[in-house]
Coordinates of C-alpha atoms in Angstrom, one line a residue:
M1 CA -4.7 -13.8 -16.7
V2 CA -8.2 -15.4 -16.4
L3 CA -9.1 -16.4 -12.9
K4 CA -11.8 -18.6 -11.5
S5 CA -14.4 -16.8 -9.4
Y6 CA -12.7 -16.1 -6.0
I7 CA -14.7 -16.1 -2.8
S8 CA -12.6 -16.2 0.3
T9 CA -13.3 -18.3 3.4
P10 CA -14.5 -15.9 6.1
I11 CA -12.7 -15.4 9.4
Y12 CA -13.3 -13.3 12.4
I13 CA -11.2 -10.3 13.4
G14 CA -12.4 -9.8 16.9
S15 CA -16.1 -9.7 16.5
L16 CA -16.0 -8.5 12.9
Q17 CA -16.5 -11.2 10.2
L18 CA -14.2 -10.6 7.2
G19 CA -14.3 -12.3 3.8
G20 CA -16.8 -14.6 2.1
T21 CA -20.0 -12.7 1.1
N22 CA -19.5 -10.0 3.9
P23 CA -19.2 -6.4 2.9
V24 CA -15.8 -5.0 2.0
R25 CA -14.4 -3.8 5.3
L26 CA -12.7 -0.3 5.6
Q27 CA -9.7 0.4 7.7
S28 CA -7.0 3.0 8.3
M29 CA -3.9 3.4 10.4
T30 CA -3.0 5.9 13.1
N31 CA -0.1 8.3 12.7
T32 CA 0.3 9.0 16.4
D33 CA 3.1 7.8 18.7
T34 CA 1.8 4.5 20.0
L35 CA 3.2 5.3 23.4
D36 CA 1.0 8.4 23.5
T37 CA -2.2 6.7 24.7
V38 CA -4.4 9.8 24.7
A39 CA -3.5 10.9 21.2
S40 CA -3.8 7.3 19.9
V41 CA -7.2 6.8 21.4
A42 CA -8.4 10.1 20.1
Q43 CA -7.3 9.3 16.5
C44 CA -8.7 5.8 16.7
I45 CA -12.1 7.4 17.5
R46 CA -11.8 9.8 14.6
I47 CA -11.1 6.9 12.2
I48 CA -14.0 4.9 13.6
E49 CA -16.4 7.9 13.5
A50 CA -15.4 8.3 9.8
G51 CA -16.5 4.7 9.1
G52 CA -13.3 2.7 9.8
E53 CA -14.1 -0.9 10.8
M54 CA -10.6 -1.8 11.8
V55 CA -7.7 0.4 13.1
R56 CA -4.0 -0.4 12.7
L57 CA -1.3 1.0 14.9
T58 CA 2.4 1.3 14.5
T59 CA 4.1 -1.2 16.8
Q60 CA 7.9 -0.8 16.4
G61 CA 9.1 -2.0 19.7
E62 CA 8.1 -4.0 22.8
K63 CA 7.1 -0.8 24.7
E64 CA 4.7 0.1 22.0
A65 CA 3.4 -3.5 21.9
R66 CA 2.6 -3.4 25.6
N67 CA 1.0 0.0 25.4
L68 CA -1.6 -1.4 22.9
E69 CA -3.3 -2.8 26.0
K70 CA -3.7 0.6 27.5
I71 CA -5.1 2.0 24.2
K72 CA -7.5 -1.0 23.9
N73 CA -8.7 -0.6 27.5
E74 CA -9.4 3.1 27.1
L75 CA -11.4 2.4 24.0
V76 CA -13.4 -0.4 25.7
K77 CA -14.2 2.0 28.6
L78 CA -15.9 4.2 25.9
G79 CA -17.8 1.2 24.6
I80 CA -15.7 0.8 21.5
T81 CA -14.7 -2.7 20.5
T82 CA -13.5 -2.0 16.9
P83 CA -10.8 -4.5 16.1
L84 CA -7.2 -3.2 16.5
I85 CA -4.2 -4.4 14.4
A86 CA -0.6 -4.2 15.4
D87 CA 1.8 -3.3 12.5
V88 CA 5.1 -5.0 13.1
H89 CA 8.4 -4.9 11.2
F90 CA 11.7 -6.6 12.0
N91 CA 11.2 -7.9 15.5
P92 CA 9.3 -11.2 15.9
R93 CA 9.2 -10.7 19.7
V94 CA 7.1 -7.6 19.3
A95 CA 4.6 -9.5 17.2
E96 CA 4.4 -12.2 19.8
I97 CA 3.6 -9.7 22.6
A98 CA 1.0 -7.9 20.4
A99 CA -0.7 -11.2 19.6
G100 CA -1.9 -11.4 23.2
I101 CA -3.5 -7.9 23.1
V102 CA -4.9 -7.0 19.7
D103 CA -7.2 -8.8 17.2
K104 CA -4.7 -9.0 14.3
V105 CA -1.0 -8.7 13.8
R106 CA 0.4 -7.6 10.5
I107 CA 3.9 -8.9 9.6
N108 CA 6.0 -8.4 6.5
P109 CA 7.7 -11.5 5.1
G110 CA 10.5 -9.3 3.7
N111 CA 11.8 -8.4 7.1
Y112 CA 10.2 -10.7 9.7
V113 CA 13.1 -13.2 9.6
D114 CA 15.0 -12.2 6.4
K115 CA 17.3 -9.2 6.8
R116 CA 16.4 -5.8 5.2
A117 CA 17.1 -6.0 1.4
S118 CA 20.4 -4.6 0.2
F119 CA 19.5 -5.4 -3.4
S120 CA 22.4 -7.8 -3.6
V121 CA 22.3 -11.1 -5.4
V122 CA 22.1 -14.0 -3.0
N123 CA 23.2 -17.3 -4.7
L124 CA 21.7 -20.2 -2.7
S125 CA 21.6 -23.8 -3.7
E126 CA 18.2 -25.6 -3.5
R127 CA 19.3 -27.1 -0.2
E128 CA 20.4 -23.8 1.2
Y129 CA 17.1 -22.2 0.0
Q130 CA 15.1 -24.9 1.8
D131 CA 17.2 -24.4 4.9
E132 CA 16.2 -20.7 4.9
L133 CA 12.5 -21.7 4.7
E134 CA 13.0 -24.0 7.7
R135 CA 14.6 -21.2 9.6
I136 CA 11.6 -18.9 8.8
H137 CA 9.2 -21.8 9.8
T138 CA 11.0 -22.2 13.2
R139 CA 11.0 -18.4 13.8
L140 CA 7.4 -18.0 12.8
R141 CA 6.0 -20.8 15.0
P142 CA 6.0 -18.9 18.3
L143 CA 3.8 -16.2 16.8
L144 CA 1.3 -18.8 15.5
V145 CA 1.2 -20.4 18.9
A146 CA 0.5 -17.1 20.5
C147 CA -2.2 -16.2 18.0
T148 CA -3.9 -19.6 18.3
A149 CA -4.0 -19.2 22.1
N150 CA -5.5 -15.7 21.9
N151 CA -7.7 -16.2 18.8
T152 CA -5.7 -13.5 17.0
S153 CA -5.4 -13.4 13.2
V154 CA -2.3 -12.6 11.1
R155 CA -2.0 -10.5 8.0
I156 CA 0.9 -11.5 5.8
G157 CA 1.6 -8.1 4.3
V158 CA 4.0 -8.2 1.4
N159 CA 5.3 -4.9 0.1
H160 CA 6.9 -4.6 -3.3
G161 CA 9.5 -2.3 -1.8
S162 CA 10.7 -4.7 0.9
L163 CA 11.1 -8.1 -0.7
S164 CA 14.1 -9.9 0.7
D165 CA 17.3 -10.3 -1.3
R166 CA 16.6 -14.1 -1.1
I167 CA 13.3 -13.7 -2.9
M168 CA 14.5 -11.1 -5.4
S169 CA 17.6 -13.2 -6.3
R170 CA 15.3 -16.1 -7.2
Y171 CA 12.2 -14.4 -8.7
G172 CA 13.2 -10.8 -9.3
N173 CA 11.7 -7.6 -7.9
T174 CA 8.5 -8.6 -9.6
P175 CA 4.8 -9.4 -9.0
R176 CA 5.8 -13.1 -9.1
G177 CA 8.3 -12.5 -6.3
M178 CA 5.6 -10.8 -4.2
A179 CA 3.2 -13.7 -4.7
E180 CA 5.9 -16.3 -4.0
S181 CA 6.9 -14.5 -0.8
A182 CA 3.3 -14.7 0.4
M183 CA 2.9 -18.3 -0.6
E184 CA 6.0 -19.3 1.4
F185 CA 4.3 -18.0 4.6
I186 CA 0.9 -19.5 3.6
R187 CA 2.5 -23.0 3.3
I188 CA 4.2 -22.6 6.7
T189 CA 1.0 -21.4 8.5
S190 CA -0.9 -24.2 6.8
A191 CA 1.6 -26.8 8.0
E192 CA 1.0 -25.4 11.5
N193 CA -2.8 -25.8 11.0
F194 CA -3.2 -22.0 11.4
H195 CA -5.8 -20.5 9.1
K196 CA -6.8 -17.1 10.6
L197 CA -4.9 -15.4 7.7
V198 CA -5.4 -12.3 5.7
L199 CA -3.1 -11.6 2.7
S200 CA -2.0 -8.4 1.0
L201 CA 0.4 -7.6 -1.8
K202 CA 1.0 -3.8 -2.0
S203 CA 3.0 -1.6 -4.3
S204 CA 3.1 2.1 -5.1
N205 CA 2.5 1.1 -8.7
S206 CA -1.1 0.2 -9.2
I207 CA -0.3 -2.1 -12.1
I208 CA 2.2 -4.2 -10.2
M209 CA -0.2 -4.4 -7.2
I210 CA -3.0 -5.7 -9.5
E211 CA -0.8 -8.2 -11.3
A212 CA 0.7 -9.5 -8.1
T213 CA -2.7 -9.9 -6.4
R214 CA -4.2 -11.7 -9.4
L215 CA -1.2 -14.0 -9.4
L216 CA -1.5 -14.8 -5.7
V217 CA -5.2 -15.6 -6.1
S218 CA -4.3 -18.0 -9.0
M219 CA -1.6 -19.7 -6.9
M220 CA -3.8 -20.0 -3.8
Q221 CA -6.6 -21.5 -5.9
A222 CA -4.1 -24.0 -7.4
E223 CA -3.2 -25.2 -3.9
G224 CA -6.6 -25.1 -2.4
F225 CA -6.3 -22.0 -0.2
S226 CA -9.0 -19.2 -0.1
Y227 CA -7.9 -16.6 2.5
P228 CA -9.3 -13.1 2.7
L229 CA -7.5 -10.4 0.8
H230 CA -6.6 -6.9 2.0
L231 CA -6.1 -4.4 -0.9
G232 CA -4.1 -1.2 -1.1
V233 CA -1.8 0.9 -3.2
T234 CA 0.9 1.7 -0.8
E235 CA 2.6 5.1 -0.8
A236 CA -0.2 6.4 -3.1
G237 CA 0.6 10.0 -2.2
E238 CA -1.9 12.7 -1.5
G239 CA -4.5 14.9 -3.1
E240 CA -6.0 14.0 -6.5
D241 CA -3.1 11.8 -7.6
G242 CA -3.2 9.7 -4.4
R243 CA -7.0 9.2 -4.8
I244 CA -6.7 8.3 -8.5
R245 CA -3.9 5.8 -8.0
S246 CA -5.7 4.1 -5.2
A247 CA -9.0 4.0 -7.0
L248 CA -7.4 2.5 -10.1
G249 CA -5.7 -0.3 -8.3
I250 CA -8.2 -1.2 -5.6
G251 CA -11.2 -0.5 -7.8
A252 CA -10.0 -2.7 -10.6
L253 CA -9.7 -5.7 -8.3
L254 CA -12.9 -5.1 -6.4
A255 CA -14.8 -4.9 -9.7
E256 CA -13.5 -8.4 -10.5
G257 CA -14.7 -9.7 -7.2
I258 CA -11.3 -9.7 -5.5
G259 CA -10.8 -8.1 -2.1
D260 CA -12.3 -8.3 1.3
T261 CA -10.9 -5.2 3.1
I262 CA -9.2 -2.1 1.9
R263 CA -7.0 0.8 3.0
V264 CA -6.5 3.9 1.0
S265 CA -2.9 5.0 1.9
L266 CA -2.8 8.8 1.7
S267 CA -0.2 11.2 3.1
E268 CA -2.9 13.0 5.0
P269 CA -4.7 12.6 8.3
P270 CA -5.9 9.0 8.4
E271 CA -9.5 9.8 8.9
N272 CA -9.4 11.4 5.3
E273 CA -8.8 7.9 3.9
I274 CA -12.2 6.4 4.9
P275 CA -14.5 8.6 2.7
I276 CA -12.3 7.8 -0.3
A277 CA -12.4 4.1 0.5
K278 CA -16.2 4.3 0.7
M279 CA -16.3 5.9 -2.8
I280 CA -14.1 3.2 -4.3
V281 CA -16.2 0.4 -2.9
E282 CA -19.5 2.1 -4.1
S283 CA -18.0 2.6 -7.6
A284 CA -16.8 -1.0 -7.7
L285 CA -20.2 -2.3 -6.7
R286 CA -21.8 -0.5 -9.6
H287 CA -19.8 -2.9 -11.9
K288 CA -22.0 -5.7 -10.6
Q289 CA -25.2 -3.8 -11.1
E290 CA -24.7 -1.9 -14.3
A291 CA -23.8 -3.2 -17.7
R292 CA -21.7 -0.1 -18.5
P293 CA -20.7 1.8 -15.4
G294 CA -20.2 5.4 -16.2
G295 CA -22.0 4.7 -19.5
A296 CA -18.6 3.5 -20.7
E297 CA -18.2 3.1 -24.4
I298 CA -15.1 2.5 -26.5
L299 CA -14.8 4.6 -29.7
S300 CA -12.1 5.6 -32.1
S301 CA -10.8 9.2 -31.8
A302 CA -8.1 10.2 -34.3
G303 CA -7.4 6.5 -34.8
V304 CA -6.8 5.9 -31.1
K305 CA -9.2 3.6 -29.2
T306 CA -10.7 5.8 -26.5
V307 CA -13.0 5.0 -23.5
K308 CA -15.7 7.6 -23.0
L309 CA -17.3 8.0 -19.6
S310 CA -20.3 10.2 -18.8
Y311 CA -21.4 11.4 -15.3
K312 CA -23.6 14.0 -13.5
T313 CA -21.9 15.3 -10.4
D314 CA -20.6 18.6 -8.9
D315 CA -18.0 16.8 -6.7
P316 CA -14.5 16.6 -8.4
V317 CA -13.2 14.1 -5.9
K318 CA -16.2 11.8 -6.6
L319 CA -15.6 12.2 -10.3
S320 CA -11.9 11.3 -10.0
V321 CA -12.7 8.1 -8.1
M322 CA -15.6 7.0 -10.3
S323 CA -13.8 7.6 -13.5
A324 CA -10.6 5.9 -12.3
V325 CA -12.6 2.8 -11.2
D326 CA -14.8 2.7 -14.3
S327 CA -11.9 3.1 -16.7
A328 CA -9.4 0.8 -14.9
A329 CA -10.1 -2.5 -16.6
I330 CA -10.3 -1.0 -20.0
L331 CA -7.1 1.1 -19.8
L332 CA -5.0 -1.4 -17.9
S333 CA -5.9 -4.1 -20.5
R334 CA -5.1 -1.6 -23.2
K335 CA -8.5 -2.1 -24.8
A336 CA -8.3 1.7 -25.0
E337 CA -5.4 4.1 -24.7
D338 CA -7.1 7.4 -24.2
L339 CA -9.9 8.8 -22.1
I340 CA -12.8 11.2 -22.5
I341 CA -14.7 12.3 -19.4
E342 CA -18.0 14.1 -19.9
N343 CA -19.8 15.6 -16.9
D344 CA -23.1 17.4 -16.5
G345 CA -22.2 19.6 -13.5
T346 CA -20.2 22.5 -12.2
I347 CA -16.8 20.8 -12.3
T348 CA -14.5 23.0 -14.6
T349 CA -12.9 21.8 -17.8
E350 CA -9.5 22.3 -16.2
E351 CA -10.4 20.0 -13.3
I352 CA -11.7 17.3 -15.6
K353 CA -8.5 17.5 -17.7
S354 CA -6.4 17.1 -14.6
I355 CA -8.4 14.0 -13.6
K356 CA -8.1 12.5 -17.1
D357 CA -4.3 13.2 -17.1
G358 CA -4.0 11.7 -13.6
I359 CA -5.8 8.5 -14.7
L360 CA -3.7 8.1 -17.9
Q361 CA -0.5 8.6 -15.9
A362 CA -1.5 6.1 -13.2
A363 CA -2.3 3.6 -15.9
R364 CA 1.2 4.3 -17.4
I365 CA -0.3 5.3 -20.7
K366 CA 0.6 9.0 -21.0
I367 CA 3.1 10.8 -18.7
T368 CA 2.3 14.5 -18.3
R369 CA 3.5 15.2 -14.8
N370 CA 5.9 13.9 -12.1
D371 CA 5.0 10.8 -10.1
Y372 CA 5.1 11.5 -6.4
I373 CA 5.4 8.5 -4.1
S374 CA 4.7 9.3 -0.5
C375 CA 3.9 7.0 2.3
P376 CA 0.8 7.4 4.5
T377 CA 1.6 9.0 7.8
C378 CA 2.2 6.7 10.7
G379 CA 3.8 6.6 14.1
R380 CA 7.2 6.0 12.6
T381 CA 7.2 9.2 10.6
K382 CA 10.1 11.5 11.6
F383 CA 8.7 14.8 10.3
D384 CA 5.5 16.6 9.2
L385 CA 5.0 14.4 6.1
P386 CA 2.1 16.3 4.5
S387 CA 4.0 19.5 4.7
A388 CA 7.1 17.9 3.3
V389 CA 5.2 16.4 0.4
G390 CA 3.7 19.9 -0.3
K391 CA 7.2 21.5 -0.3
V392 CA 8.8 18.9 -2.5
K393 CA 5.9 19.1 -5.0
A394 CA 6.1 22.9 -5.1
A395 CA 9.8 22.9 -5.6
T396 CA 9.7 20.4 -8.5
A397 CA 6.4 21.5 -10.1
H398 CA 8.4 22.9 -13.1
L399 CA 9.7 19.4 -14.0
T400 CA 7.9 16.6 -15.8
G401 CA 8.3 12.8 -15.9
L402 CA 10.4 12.3 -12.7
K403 CA 9.5 9.8 -10.0
I404 CA 10.1 11.4 -6.7
A405 CA 9.6 9.6 -3.3
V406 CA 8.9 11.4 0.0
M407 CA 9.1 8.8 2.8
G408 CA 8.5 9.3 6.5
C409 CA 11.0 6.8 7.8
M410 CA 13.5 4.0 6.9
V411 CA 11.2 1.0 7.3
N412 CA 9.9 0.7 3.7
G413 CA 11.4 3.9 2.4
P414 CA 14.6 2.7 0.6
G415 CA 12.9 -0.3 -0.9
E416 CA 9.6 1.2 -1.8
M417 CA 11.3 4.0 -3.6
A418 CA 13.9 1.8 -5.3
D419 CA 12.7 2.6 -8.8
A420 CA 12.2 6.3 -8.0
D421 CA 14.6 8.8 -9.6
Y422 CA 15.0 10.7 -6.3
G423 CA 14.0 10.1 -2.7
Y424 CA 13.5 12.3 0.3
V425 CA 13.5 10.1 3.4
G426 CA 13.2 10.8 7.1
A427 CA 16.4 9.5 8.6
G428 CA 15.8 10.7 12.2
K429 CA 14.1 13.5 14.1
G430 CA 14.6 16.6 12.1
V431 CA 17.0 15.1 9.5
V432 CA 16.5 13.8 6.0
S433 CA 18.5 11.7 3.6
I434 CA 18.4 12.5 -0.1
Y435 CA 18.6 9.6 -2.5
R436 CA 19.4 9.2 -6.2
G437 CA 17.7 5.9 -7.0
R438 CA 18.9 3.5 -4.4
E439 CA 21.9 5.5 -3.4
A440 CA 21.9 7.8 -0.4
V441 CA 23.7 10.8 -1.9
L442 CA 23.2 13.1 1.1
K443 CA 22.7 11.8 4.6
N444 CA 21.2 13.4 7.6
I445 CA 20.5 16.8 6.1
P446 CA 18.7 19.2 8.4
E447 CA 15.0 19.2 7.4
E448 CA 15.0 23.0 6.8
R449 CA 17.6 22.6 4.0
A450 CA 16.5 19.3 2.6
V451 CA 14.1 20.4 -0.1
E452 CA 16.7 22.9 -1.4
E453 CA 19.4 20.2 -1.4
L454 CA 17.1 17.9 -3.4
L455 CA 16.4 20.5 -6.0
I456 CA 20.2 21.3 -6.3
L457 CA 20.9 17.6 -6.9
I458 CA 18.2 17.3 -9.5
E459 CA 19.4 20.5 -11.3
K460 CA 23.0 19.2 -11.2
D461 CA 22.0 15.9 -12.7
K462 CA 20.0 17.6 -15.5
K463 CA 23.1 19.6 -16.5
Q464 CA 25.3 16.5 -16.4
F465 CA 23.0 13.9 -17.9
S466 CA 20.3 15.9 -19.9
P467 CA 21.7 19.2 -21.0
D468 CA 19.2 19.3 -23.8
L469 CA 16.4 19.7 -21.3
I470 CA 17.8 22.9 -19.8

């Protein structure tokens, strides 16, 4: 897809200008209980001190929405006016309350008015489909009125894993479905003369996220819209894989000039996300300054077109981010299908090979390990997510080629992991549900037994469906 140059029309989020020719803004999200004012304030400060320019907070109910005011007031007492964002799912009333307190409200089209997806086919006539859009328009109007009155912006945050049955029945669980879901809300907000919008299309699959975002840009340009874009690979995971997956998706778009604010979603303390976001932005900016970032050249190795990158660094994290960003466009367009990374530094051969394998896996070129989808920690998480991810990875490290999701709660979990082979999802405090694909095979398993039960299920399925792999 060839796009015209895209420069968004800038808007203000609080006192921070976003979009246009402004720098790419960095943000993260707290993982504290939003009712715990002290802990939330402390974590906001850690994110800001790391370089975060906006902070998002889980806002799952009316009590949490109202407590945002206490959090904001405590920060203001400390002289901190960094814009705050309320993250709302399912309950429009919560968004309307938050609109009077924070600088931006994030809503998800897949569950703001539409019901949670059941992955059932919904057959609607054209008239019935238009009636549903009118229902959404009516339900969205009070939020837009509240945001206009309080100079609050809105992020229309579409997640691949939480498209509505209505959208999926018409467009499929596809990048086009994601873009169409966003465009429906854009047309409604435009009809209400509301333009303080930010758009995002996120997926745990970097390729889908890139394709959907490019498509949205093309559709906005065709209809005369130019709203700022928030970029992120949701449920990217943790460690090296999470960093590479984020760098590949976010970096590819930033290098094309698409994207105004980013969040790197890691299953780690949120302040860890900001340094990686900085690295991604810096690497993407080099594409505007250097003819061949990383000295990239395409050569033929054993008859396979291969991109060769050369660096000088002793930092393996920096090497993983730079090489993912610098190879993204070449690998994703299949101009090359292999990768050579040369480095003049102390990084070991084994570390470089791991980075190379991670990039080729994220680009869906060569599968050498399992894919672990895990959500960033947030206030909805029902257990120690980083610890759970570590346990699941350790228990399944002997396997290859599986897609395993570790999700902290039920908000995006069942949908975002819909194409995973297995899922480990927080179902409540101290309990986990185990999924095979979209089916909850085991429900409300005590957390201390959950990893063992997941492994038993996988081994049982191997014996039944793939005895040759035993």
